[in-house]
Short mmCIF file of C-alpha atoms in Angstrom, two decimals:
data_model
loop_
_atom_site.label_atom_id
_atom_site.label_comp_id
_atom_site.label_asym_id
_atom_site.label_seq_id
_atom_site.Cartn_x
_atom_site.Cartn_y
_atom_site.Cartn_z
CA MET A 270 2.92 39.43 5.21
CA ARG A 271 1.15 38.54 2.00
CA VAL A 272 2.15 41.86 0.42
CA GLN A 273 5.78 41.21 1.31
CA LEU A 274 5.55 37.80 -0.34
CA ALA A 275 4.20 39.30 -3.54
CA ARG A 276 6.96 41.90 -3.61
CA ARG A 277 9.69 39.36 -2.99
CA LEU A 278 8.52 36.71 -5.41
CA LEU A 279 6.05 37.90 -8.05
CA ASP A 280 7.53 38.84 -11.45
CA ARG A 281 11.03 37.74 -10.47
CA GLN A 282 13.15 35.91 -13.03
CA ILE A 283 13.55 32.18 -12.29
CA VAL A 284 17.09 30.93 -12.95
CA ASP A 285 18.18 27.29 -12.84
CA VAL A 286 21.31 25.96 -11.14
CA ASP A 287 23.41 26.48 -14.33
CA GLY A 288 22.19 30.04 -14.90
CA LEU A 289 19.70 29.16 -17.64
CA LEU A 290 16.48 31.19 -17.63
CA VAL A 291 13.37 29.18 -16.80
CA GLY A 292 10.70 31.90 -16.84
CA ARG A 293 9.21 34.48 -14.54
CA VAL A 294 7.12 34.02 -11.43
CA ASP A 295 3.85 34.76 -13.20
CA ASP A 296 1.67 33.62 -10.30
CA ILE A 297 1.84 31.80 -6.98
CA ALA A 298 -0.20 28.71 -6.03
CA PHE A 299 -1.26 28.21 -2.41
CA ALA A 300 -2.29 25.01 -0.68
CA VAL A 301 -3.86 24.35 2.71
CA ASP A 302 -2.22 22.00 5.20
CA ASP A 303 -3.97 19.52 7.52
CA GLU A 304 -4.55 22.11 10.20
CA GLY A 305 -6.13 24.52 7.77
CA PHE A 306 -3.16 26.91 7.38
CA PRO A 307 -2.48 28.11 3.83
CA TYR A 308 1.10 27.93 2.54
CA VAL A 309 2.91 28.66 -0.71
CA ASP A 310 2.96 25.45 -2.69
CA CYS A 311 4.32 26.27 -6.16
CA LEU A 312 5.56 29.11 -8.29
CA LEU A 313 3.66 29.23 -11.58
CA THR A 314 5.27 30.36 -14.80
CA GLY A 315 3.91 30.50 -18.34
CA GLN A 316 1.89 32.83 -20.50
CA GLY A 317 -1.34 31.14 -19.38
CA ALA A 318 -0.71 32.01 -15.75
CA LEU A 319 0.37 35.54 -16.68
CA GLY A 320 -2.71 36.07 -18.84
CA ALA A 321 -5.01 34.89 -16.06
CA ARG A 322 -3.30 37.26 -13.62
CA ILE A 323 -3.46 40.29 -15.92
CA GLY A 324 -7.06 39.48 -16.81
CA GLY A 325 -9.38 41.35 -19.16
CA ARG A 326 -9.02 41.45 -22.92
CA THR A 327 -5.22 41.76 -22.74
CA GLY A 328 -4.95 38.69 -20.53
CA ARG A 329 -7.21 36.64 -22.79
CA LEU A 330 -5.15 37.69 -25.82
CA LEU A 331 -1.93 36.52 -24.13
CA VAL A 332 -3.52 33.14 -23.35
CA ALA A 333 -4.93 32.80 -26.87
CA VAL A 334 -1.53 33.53 -28.49
CA ALA A 335 0.18 31.00 -26.23
CA ASP A 336 -2.50 28.35 -26.94
CA ARG A 337 -2.09 28.88 -30.69
CA PHE A 338 1.54 27.75 -30.39
CA THR A 339 0.86 24.67 -28.27
CA ASP A 340 0.02 21.16 -29.42
CA ASP A 341 -2.81 20.48 -26.99
CA PRO A 342 -4.33 23.66 -25.56
CA PRO A 343 -5.21 24.92 -23.04
CA MET A 344 -1.63 25.21 -21.97
CA PRO A 345 -1.11 24.52 -18.25
CA PRO A 346 1.39 26.71 -16.39
CA LEU A 347 4.73 25.23 -15.42
CA ARG A 348 4.66 24.48 -11.66
CA VAL A 349 7.90 24.92 -9.75
CA PRO A 350 7.61 23.40 -6.24
CA LEU A 351 8.89 25.72 -3.55
CA SER A 352 11.18 22.91 -2.38
CA GLN A 353 13.24 23.42 -5.58
CA VAL A 354 14.00 27.06 -4.71
CA ALA A 355 17.51 27.45 -3.32
CA ARG A 356 17.43 31.19 -2.60
CA VAL A 357 15.82 34.46 -3.67
CA ASP A 358 17.99 37.49 -4.43
CA SER A 359 17.60 39.64 -7.55
CA ALA A 360 16.24 36.43 -9.09
CA VAL A 361 14.66 33.18 -7.86
CA ARG A 362 17.48 30.62 -8.00
CA LEU A 363 16.60 26.93 -8.26
CA ARG A 364 18.59 23.96 -6.98
CA CYS A 365 17.66 21.82 -10.00
CA ARG A 366 18.41 22.09 -13.73
CA ALA A 367 15.89 23.49 -16.20
CA ALA A 368 16.01 20.16 -18.04
CA ASP A 369 14.65 18.40 -14.92
CA LEU A 370 11.47 20.50 -15.03
CA PRO A 371 8.75 19.90 -17.63
CA PRO A 372 9.55 21.99 -20.76
CA SER A 373 7.50 25.04 -21.71
CA PRO A 374 4.93 23.91 -24.31
CA VAL A 375 5.36 27.04 -26.46
CA GLU A 376 9.16 26.75 -26.42
CA ALA A 377 8.87 23.08 -27.40
CA TRP A 378 6.35 23.85 -30.16
CA LEU A 379 8.45 26.62 -31.71
CA ARG A 380 11.60 24.52 -31.39
CA ARG A 381 10.02 21.56 -33.16
CA HIS A 382 8.13 23.43 -35.87
CA LEU A 383 10.48 26.33 -36.63
CA ILE A 384 13.88 26.75 -35.03
CA GLU A 385 15.11 23.14 -35.17
CA ARG A 386 14.37 23.02 -38.90
CA ILE A 387 16.95 25.71 -39.56
CA PRO A 388 20.48 24.38 -40.08
CA GLY A 389 22.86 25.34 -37.27
CA SER A 390 20.23 25.56 -34.54
CA GLY A 391 22.25 23.21 -32.36
CA ARG A 392 25.33 25.44 -32.28
CA ALA A 393 25.62 28.62 -30.22
CA SER A 394 27.11 31.57 -32.10
CA GLY A 395 28.55 33.08 -28.93
CA MET B 217 50.15 46.25 -25.58
CA ARG B 218 47.50 43.68 -26.42
CA LYS B 219 45.27 45.14 -23.75
CA LEU B 220 45.70 48.60 -25.21
CA PHE B 221 44.83 47.24 -28.62
CA ALA B 222 41.67 45.57 -27.31
CA ALA B 223 40.67 48.77 -25.52
CA THR B 224 41.16 50.86 -28.67
CA LEU B 225 39.14 48.37 -30.63
CA GLY B 226 36.28 48.64 -28.13
CA VAL B 227 36.26 52.43 -28.32
CA LEU B 228 36.42 52.43 -32.11
CA SER B 229 33.47 50.06 -32.41
CA ALA B 230 31.46 52.30 -30.06
CA VAL B 231 32.25 55.21 -32.39
CA GLY B 232 30.99 53.39 -35.46
CA GLY B 233 28.03 51.96 -33.57
CA PHE B 234 26.82 55.38 -32.50
CA VAL B 235 25.68 56.55 -35.93
CA ASP B 236 22.73 55.01 -37.77
CA ILE B 237 20.17 55.84 -40.47
CA GLY B 238 18.44 58.29 -38.10
CA ASP B 239 21.64 60.34 -37.72
CA LEU B 240 22.37 60.22 -41.46
CA VAL B 241 18.93 61.61 -42.27
CA ALA B 242 18.36 63.99 -39.33
CA ALA B 243 21.87 65.48 -39.22
CA SER B 244 22.00 66.08 -42.98
CA GLN B 245 18.53 67.62 -43.07
CA ALA B 246 19.36 69.84 -40.11
CA GLY B 247 22.49 71.07 -41.89
CA ALA B 248 20.77 71.65 -45.22
CA LEU B 249 17.86 73.60 -43.72
CA PHE B 250 19.40 75.42 -40.74
CA GLY B 251 23.17 75.24 -41.11
CA MET B 252 25.02 74.65 -37.86
CA ALA B 253 22.16 76.00 -35.73
CA HIS B 254 21.36 72.56 -34.22
CA THR B 255 24.86 71.82 -32.90
CA TRP B 256 23.71 72.36 -29.31
CA VAL B 257 21.04 69.64 -29.69
CA LEU B 258 23.70 67.15 -30.71
CA LEU B 259 25.93 68.17 -27.77
CA ILE B 260 23.16 67.77 -25.20
CA GLY B 261 22.12 64.47 -26.73
CA VAL B 262 25.65 63.09 -26.50
CA VAL B 263 26.04 64.13 -22.84
CA GLY B 264 22.68 62.55 -22.01
CA ILE B 265 23.28 59.26 -23.77
CA CYS B 266 26.71 58.98 -22.13
CA ALA B 267 25.16 59.45 -18.67
CA TYR B 268 22.40 56.91 -19.27
CA ALA B 269 24.63 54.38 -21.04
CA GLU B 270 26.94 54.55 -18.01
CA MET B 271 24.00 53.79 -15.70
CA ALA B 272 22.76 50.96 -17.91
CA GLY B 273 26.28 49.48 -18.10
CA ARG B 274 26.71 49.73 -14.33
CA ILE B 275 23.39 47.96 -13.74
CA ALA B 276 24.37 45.18 -16.15
CA ALA B 277 27.85 44.76 -14.65
CA VAL B 278 26.85 44.84 -10.97
CA SER B 279 23.55 42.92 -11.00
CA GLY B 280 24.22 40.76 -14.06
CA ARG B 281 20.78 41.71 -15.34
CA ALA B 282 19.80 43.84 -18.32
CA VAL B 283 17.90 47.02 -17.46
CA PHE B 284 14.68 45.92 -19.07
CA ASP B 285 14.91 42.64 -17.29
CA LEU B 286 14.15 44.66 -14.16
CA VAL B 287 11.34 46.82 -15.56
CA ARG B 288 8.62 44.26 -14.89
CA GLU B 289 9.67 43.80 -11.27
CA ARG B 290 9.54 47.56 -10.74
CA LEU B 291 6.46 48.50 -12.77
CA GLY B 292 4.31 45.38 -12.53
CA PRO B 293 3.13 43.18 -15.41
CA ARG B 294 0.49 45.52 -16.88
CA VAL B 295 2.49 48.73 -17.22
CA ALA B 296 5.55 46.76 -18.26
CA LEU B 297 3.49 45.05 -20.97
CA LEU B 298 2.43 48.42 -22.33
CA ASN B 299 6.06 49.51 -22.24
CA LEU B 300 7.07 46.31 -24.04
CA VAL B 301 4.50 46.71 -26.82
CA ALA B 302 5.45 50.36 -27.46
CA THR B 303 9.19 49.69 -27.31
CA TRP B 304 8.95 46.60 -29.48
CA LEU B 305 6.92 48.34 -32.20
CA VAL B 306 9.21 51.37 -32.34
CA THR B 307 12.30 49.15 -32.39
CA VAL B 308 10.87 47.11 -35.27
CA VAL B 309 10.06 50.30 -37.24
CA THR B 310 13.66 51.37 -36.55
CA LEU B 311 14.86 47.99 -37.79
CA ALA B 312 12.85 48.51 -40.99
CA ALA B 313 14.40 51.96 -41.47
CA GLU B 314 17.91 50.56 -40.95
CA LEU B 315 17.24 47.73 -43.44
CA GLY B 316 16.01 50.38 -45.85
CA GLY B 317 19.29 52.23 -45.30
CA VAL B 318 21.29 49.08 -46.09
CA ALA B 319 19.24 48.63 -49.26
CA LEU B 320 19.71 52.28 -50.27
CA ALA B 321 23.48 52.00 -49.75
CA LEU B 322 23.51 48.92 -51.98
CA GLN B 323 21.38 50.80 -54.54
CA LEU B 324 23.97 53.60 -54.54
CA ALA B 325 26.71 51.02 -55.14
CA THR B 326 24.97 48.94 -57.81
CA ARG B 327 22.23 51.15 -59.35
CA LEU B 328 19.76 48.28 -58.76
CA SER B 329 16.49 49.31 -57.08
CA HIS B 330 16.61 49.20 -53.29
CA LEU B 331 13.51 46.98 -53.27
CA PHE B 332 15.61 44.25 -54.84
CA TRP B 333 18.10 44.49 -51.99
CA VAL B 334 15.66 44.60 -49.07
CA PRO B 335 15.04 40.83 -48.74
CA LEU B 336 18.72 40.06 -49.30
CA ALA B 337 19.75 42.60 -46.67
CA ALA B 338 17.31 41.08 -44.17
CA LEU B 339 18.61 37.60 -44.94
CA ALA B 340 22.20 38.78 -44.44
CA VAL B 341 21.29 40.45 -41.12
CA TRP B 342 19.62 37.25 -39.94
CA LEU B 343 22.60 35.11 -41.02
CA VAL B 344 25.01 37.32 -39.09
CA LEU B 345 22.81 37.14 -36.00
CA TRP B 346 22.45 33.38 -36.36
CA ARG B 347 26.14 32.62 -36.80
CA LEU B 348 28.59 35.42 -35.96
CA ARG B 349 30.12 35.82 -32.51
CA PHE B 350 28.72 38.78 -30.58
CA GLU B 351 31.98 40.64 -30.09
CA LEU B 352 33.19 40.03 -33.63
CA MET B 353 29.88 41.27 -35.01
CA GLU B 354 30.12 44.51 -32.99
CA ARG B 355 33.72 45.13 -34.05
CA ILE B 356 33.42 44.45 -37.78
CA PHE B 357 30.53 46.86 -38.31
CA GLY B 358 31.75 49.39 -35.78
CA LEU B 359 35.15 49.63 -37.45
CA ALA B 360 33.75 49.73 -40.98
CA GLY B 361 31.43 52.52 -39.81
CA LEU B 362 34.50 54.62 -39.07
CA SER B 363 34.79 55.26 -42.82
CA LEU B 364 32.18 57.92 -42.06
CA LEU B 365 35.28 60.00 -41.24
CA VAL B 366 35.32 60.68 -44.98
CA PHE B 367 32.75 63.41 -44.25
CA ALA B 368 35.24 65.21 -41.99
CA VAL B 369 37.90 64.85 -44.68
CA ALA B 370 35.51 66.18 -47.33
CA LEU B 371 34.93 69.23 -45.19
CA VAL B 372 38.61 70.09 -45.53
CA ALA B 373 38.56 69.54 -49.30
CA LEU B 374 35.35 71.52 -49.86
CA PRO B 375 35.57 75.33 -50.06
CA THR B 376 34.57 75.55 -46.40
CA ASP B 377 34.38 78.98 -44.83
CA TRP B 378 35.49 77.90 -41.35
CA PRO B 379 34.86 81.16 -39.47
CA GLU B 380 31.34 81.32 -40.90
CA LEU B 381 30.74 77.66 -40.01
CA GLY B 382 31.91 78.37 -36.46
CA GLN B 383 29.69 81.42 -36.19
CA GLY B 384 26.70 79.39 -37.34
CA VAL B 385 27.04 77.27 -34.19
CA TRP B 386 26.31 80.30 -32.00
CA GLN B 387 23.81 82.13 -34.17
CA VAL B 388 20.66 80.09 -33.69
CA SER B 389 18.20 81.30 -36.30
CA THR B 390 15.36 79.82 -38.32
CA ALA B 391 16.95 80.76 -41.66
CA GLY B 392 13.50 81.84 -42.83
CA HIS B 393 11.85 78.43 -42.22
CA GLY B 394 9.99 79.38 -39.02
CA TRP B 395 10.35 78.09 -35.48
CA PRO B 396 8.01 75.08 -35.72
CA LEU B 397 10.23 73.50 -38.38
CA TYR B 398 13.35 74.43 -36.39
CA TRP B 399 12.04 72.61 -33.33
CA PHE B 400 10.73 69.69 -35.35
CA VAL B 401 14.20 69.11 -36.77
CA ALA B 402 15.66 69.59 -33.28
CA VAL B 403 13.40 66.86 -31.84
CA ALA B 404 14.24 64.49 -34.72
CA LEU B 405 17.97 65.07 -34.30
CA PHE B 406 17.68 64.61 -30.54
CA ALA B 407 15.76 61.33 -31.00
CA SER B 408 18.36 60.07 -33.46
CA THR B 409 21.15 60.82 -30.96
CA VAL B 410 19.53 59.13 -27.98
CA SER B 411 17.69 56.34 -29.86
CA PRO B 412 16.11 54.04 -27.25
CA TYR B 413 17.59 50.86 -28.66
CA GLU B 414 21.15 52.07 -28.04
CA VAL B 415 21.00 51.86 -24.23
CA PHE B 416 18.80 48.82 -24.51
CA PHE B 417 21.33 47.01 -26.64
CA PHE B 418 24.23 48.25 -24.56
CA SER B 419 22.87 46.81 -21.33
CA SER B 420 21.74 43.47 -22.79
CA GLY B 421 25.04 43.23 -24.66
CA GLY B 422 26.85 43.70 -21.36
CA VAL B 423 25.02 40.70 -19.95
CA GLU B 424 25.77 38.68 -23.11
CA GLU B 425 29.47 39.48 -22.78
CA ARG B 426 29.22 38.59 -19.07
CA TRP B 427 30.51 41.85 -17.66
CA SER B 428 31.36 41.83 -14.01
CA ALA B 429 32.20 44.78 -11.77
CA ALA B 430 35.80 44.35 -13.00
CA ASP B 431 34.80 45.07 -16.62
CA LEU B 432 32.96 48.20 -15.62
CA ALA B 433 35.88 50.59 -16.19
CA ARG B 434 36.44 49.28 -19.71
CA ALA B 435 32.76 49.41 -20.61
CA ARG B 436 32.56 52.93 -19.25
CA SER B 437 35.56 54.21 -21.20
CA ASN B 438 34.24 52.61 -24.42
CA VAL B 439 31.12 54.69 -24.11
CA LEU B 440 32.56 57.86 -22.65
CA ILE B 441 35.14 58.13 -25.41
CA GLY B 442 33.30 56.33 -28.20
CA PHE B 443 29.95 58.13 -28.10
CA PRO B 444 31.39 61.69 -28.12
CA VAL B 445 33.60 60.79 -31.09
CA GLY B 446 30.49 59.31 -32.72
CA GLY B 447 28.81 62.64 -32.01
CA PHE B 448 31.69 64.32 -33.84
CA LEU B 449 30.94 62.16 -36.90
CA ALA B 450 27.31 63.28 -36.76
CA LEU B 451 28.50 66.88 -36.46
CA SER B 452 30.60 66.46 -39.59
CA LEU B 453 27.45 65.27 -41.38
CA ILE B 454 25.70 68.49 -40.34
CA ALA B 455 28.70 70.56 -41.43
CA VAL B 456 29.01 68.95 -44.87
CA ALA B 457 25.28 69.44 -45.50
CA THR B 458 25.63 73.06 -44.33
CA VAL B 459 28.48 73.81 -46.72
CA ALA B 460 26.92 72.00 -49.66
CA TYR B 461 23.23 72.81 -49.34
CA HIS B 462 22.50 75.48 -46.74
CA PRO B 463 23.08 78.62 -48.81
CA SER B 464 20.90 77.39 -51.67
CA GLU B 465 17.97 76.43 -49.41
CA ALA B 466 17.73 73.03 -51.05
CA SER B 467 16.17 70.39 -48.83
CA LEU B 468 17.54 66.88 -48.65
CA SER B 469 15.39 63.84 -49.33
CA THR B 470 17.69 61.02 -50.47
CA LEU B 471 20.87 59.30 -49.24
CA ASP B 472 22.31 60.01 -52.66
CA GLU B 473 22.15 63.74 -51.87
CA VAL B 474 23.79 63.15 -48.50
CA ALA B 475 26.77 61.51 -50.23
CA ARG B 476 27.02 63.87 -53.22
CA PRO B 477 29.15 66.61 -51.58
CA VAL B 478 31.71 63.94 -50.63
CA ALA B 479 31.85 62.78 -54.24
CA THR B 480 32.27 66.38 -55.41
CA ALA B 481 35.10 66.98 -52.96
CA LEU B 482 36.98 63.69 -53.11
CA GLY B 483 35.85 62.00 -56.32
CA GLY B 484 35.05 58.31 -56.76
CA ALA B 485 37.15 57.12 -53.82
CA GLY B 486 35.31 59.51 -51.52
CA LEU B 487 31.95 58.32 -52.78
CA ALA B 488 33.00 54.68 -52.27
CA ALA B 489 34.03 55.41 -48.69
CA ALA B 490 30.73 57.19 -48.03
CA VAL B 491 28.71 54.30 -49.45
CA LEU B 492 30.73 51.81 -47.39
CA ALA B 493 30.06 53.93 -44.31
CA PHE B 494 26.31 54.07 -45.03
CA PHE B 495 26.26 50.31 -45.48
CA ALA B 496 28.25 49.57 -42.33
CA VAL B 497 26.40 51.89 -39.95
CA THR B 498 22.94 50.88 -41.12
CA PHE B 499 23.80 47.17 -41.18
CA GLY B 500 25.32 47.40 -37.71
CA ALA B 501 22.24 49.23 -36.43
CA ALA B 502 19.95 46.66 -38.09
CA LEU B 503 21.74 43.96 -36.09
CA GLU B 504 21.37 45.97 -32.88
CA THR B 505 17.69 46.82 -33.38
CA GLY B 506 16.83 43.25 -34.45
CA LEU B 507 18.41 41.87 -31.29
CA SER B 508 16.99 44.64 -29.10
CA ALA B 509 13.39 43.91 -30.12
CA ALA B 510 13.84 40.23 -29.31
CA TYR B 511 15.65 41.00 -26.04
CA ALA B 512 12.73 43.17 -24.93
CA ALA B 513 10.14 40.45 -25.46
CA ALA B 514 12.25 37.65 -23.98
CA GLN B 515 13.17 39.67 -20.91
CA TYR B 516 9.57 40.61 -20.19
CA PHE B 517 8.39 37.00 -20.30
CA GLY B 518 11.51 35.55 -18.71
CA TRP B 519 12.42 33.38 -21.72
CA GLN B 520 15.93 32.19 -22.33
CA TRP B 521 17.59 34.77 -24.60
CA GLY B 522 20.93 35.61 -26.12
CA LYS B 523 23.51 34.42 -28.58
CA ARG B 524 25.51 32.40 -26.06
CA VAL B 525 23.05 29.53 -25.89
CA ARG B 526 22.17 27.23 -28.76
CA PRO B 527 19.25 28.65 -30.79
CA ARG B 528 17.18 25.50 -30.16
CA GLU B 529 17.35 26.30 -26.46
CA ALA B 530 16.13 29.86 -27.04
CA ALA B 531 13.45 29.00 -29.60
CA ARG B 532 11.00 31.71 -28.51
CA PHE B 533 13.74 34.37 -28.56
CA HIS B 534 14.84 33.40 -32.06
CA SER B 535 11.23 33.19 -33.28
CA VAL B 536 10.51 36.74 -32.09
CA LEU B 537 13.72 37.88 -33.78
CA LEU B 538 12.55 36.32 -37.05
CA VAL B 539 9.10 37.92 -36.74
CA GLY B 540 10.68 41.36 -36.23
CA LEU B 541 12.88 40.97 -39.31
CA LEU B 542 9.98 39.76 -41.46
CA LEU B 543 7.80 42.67 -40.32
CA GLY B 544 10.64 45.04 -41.26
CA VAL B 545 10.80 43.53 -44.76
CA VAL B 546 7.02 43.74 -45.17
CA MET B 547 7.04 47.42 -44.16
CA LEU B 548 9.68 48.22 -46.78
CA MET B 549 7.95 46.14 -49.44
CA THR B 550 4.99 48.52 -49.30
CA THR B 551 7.48 50.65 -51.32
CA VAL B 552 7.53 53.32 -48.62
CA ASP B 553 10.55 55.59 -49.11
CA PRO B 554 13.13 54.51 -46.48
CA VAL B 555 14.14 58.12 -45.80
CA ARG B 556 10.50 59.02 -45.17
CA LEU B 557 10.16 55.93 -42.97
CA THR B 558 13.20 57.14 -41.02
CA GLU B 559 11.50 60.50 -40.41
CA TYR B 560 8.39 58.76 -39.03
CA MET B 561 10.60 56.44 -36.98
CA LEU B 562 12.35 59.42 -35.37
CA VAL B 563 9.03 61.00 -34.35
CA LEU B 564 7.84 57.69 -32.86
CA SER B 565 11.17 57.22 -31.06
CA ALA B 566 10.88 60.69 -29.55
CA VAL B 567 7.40 59.83 -28.24
CA VAL B 568 8.50 56.64 -26.46
CA LEU B 569 11.84 57.99 -25.16
CA PRO B 570 10.62 58.39 -21.53
CA LEU B 571 9.57 54.71 -21.44
CA THR B 572 13.20 53.76 -21.97
CA TYR B 573 14.98 56.34 -19.89
CA LEU B 574 12.79 56.63 -16.78
CA PRO B 575 13.20 52.96 -15.74
CA ILE B 576 16.99 53.26 -16.09
CA LEU B 577 17.07 56.21 -13.71
CA VAL B 578 14.78 54.37 -11.26
CA VAL B 579 16.79 51.14 -11.26
CA ALA B 580 20.12 53.01 -11.07
CA ASN B 581 18.94 54.28 -7.68
CA ASP B 582 17.79 50.87 -6.37
CA ARG B 583 20.06 49.52 -3.63
CA GLY B 584 18.35 46.13 -3.91
CA TYR B 585 20.09 45.63 -7.26
CA LEU B 586 23.13 47.89 -7.08
CA GLY B 587 24.15 47.94 -3.41
CA ASP B 588 26.41 50.95 -2.85
CA ARG B 589 26.98 51.36 -6.63
CA VAL B 590 23.80 53.45 -6.95
CA ASN B 591 23.87 56.89 -8.59
CA GLY B 592 25.63 59.71 -6.80
CA ARG B 593 23.99 63.09 -6.31
CA TRP B 594 25.51 64.68 -9.43
CA MET B 595 24.62 61.75 -11.62
CA ASN B 596 21.01 61.99 -10.41
CA LEU B 597 20.93 65.72 -11.08
CA LEU B 598 22.25 65.20 -14.60
CA GLY B 599 19.87 62.29 -15.12
CA ALA B 600 16.86 64.24 -13.88
CA VAL B 601 17.59 67.33 -16.00
CA PHE B 602 18.07 65.13 -19.04
CA LEU B 603 14.84 63.29 -18.29
CA LEU B 604 12.97 66.62 -18.30
CA LEU B 605 14.34 67.33 -21.79
CA ILE B 606 13.29 63.86 -22.91
CA VAL B 607 9.76 64.36 -21.63
CA ALA B 608 9.61 67.77 -23.35
CA ALA B 609 10.75 66.24 -26.64
CA SER B 610 8.27 63.39 -26.23
CA VAL B 611 5.32 65.71 -25.61
CA ALA B 612 6.29 68.11 -28.40
CA ALA B 613 7.00 65.49 -31.08
CA ILE B 614 3.48 64.83 -32.39
CA PRO B 615 2.20 68.46 -32.28
CA LEU B 616 5.33 69.62 -34.11
CA ALA B 617 4.98 66.83 -36.68
CA ILE B 618 1.39 67.91 -37.37
CA MET B 619 2.18 71.66 -37.42
CA THR B 620 5.00 71.21 -39.93
CA GLY B 621 3.36 68.43 -41.97
CA MET B 622 6.23 66.06 -41.04
CA GLY B 623 8.80 68.72 -41.90
CA ARG B 624 7.65 69.42 -45.43
#
């Protein structure tokens, strides 16, 4: 059953209710209920979670690059509660908007320090 | 009538978009050294890229996902990361070569050193990506690239011996240069015809333009008509180089020499058209490679990407795009000769070709994404045969490059 879960969820694209891309399922967090049964609690997304999953030198490099572009490292992964997942097809589709989730620290850092300083960053070119 | 017009426009931009700096260099060098003896390589390349572009377009239209969006789900994060790093690096080297081509075209037009033009060309590419609408961008440079037809016109004006030219297609010989060089040029020409970024861009572009199953027929006809006509333009490059340089055994090493026969045949107007064509096809390809590199990274990590959202909402995508462009400028500022850089780029492209094409074939057979729109038996046969050729070219590229001293 666990293998099935990994195949269905891991590495899938997470898409919000408007079709905006939130991230990928980089890892899965489990929790244990009162009776001692483990269950899937959250989907984790973010370079930190991906780096930890890949492991080794490559994984550490991914984490280090992400932390460099964050205001207060280490950067925690974005946790998406399973209750926010509407359905899973070729992507994991959420019932909430990306704006309702905490923003990705790297995205926010790059937006503030680089992209937003360029004129026209608020207008899509289509 | 309007529909017909839009359809024609789509086909024409595919034609112009097919040719890039790799074709300009590889096709002209093939013609100068070996005459028409590489025509078959071009033909096979065109058939292959049509088949794979059709698959990539079908995947984009049916599943709404770009091909490389699906690579990580199929291959896992480690292998896909390796694929990403290799693809990204080769695409950025290609971007540098295209920028070099833009700068060389401007040097031809103004007589100012190409190094002066490199930063300006990069800035212009970035501005177009930052502001211009996707479809408009494709059309402007695709259509301007059609001025490459001047090479076909020049062929008529030059003292072309048509029967001899036709015979050269069938008589595959080494013209005294030896087989290693023949095959090295063949691999380079093949890589320039099936450049990885083309399918990459095509499938991501389909998602950007929000293709659905209903748009599939149009997308398919754009490619199936546009790419073969683009192949014809590349063939006319080979033919002009054959007529102008092949008998005298001169080898080609600058864009100036590629354009010279056109100037001889058609005078100043011909030269102007050739320079405009060089500018348009390399600029268009710089846009495509710049976007492709950023698409690859964003799709691996699952970041928001594309030109349809405001840049501030795709900050990581636009940052990676900027990094790629800057790296391209830095590479050119080492004063490496852009034509030489193109030759290296073609060898590298040949090596990584399987990384691009294998996943397409795998995903095009996945019912989870495509339902009953998966490949038919004949498509799979064609795809598999072509994949064998790609693997052969990939394995042979480095040994041939070493044996021939990069074709010198």
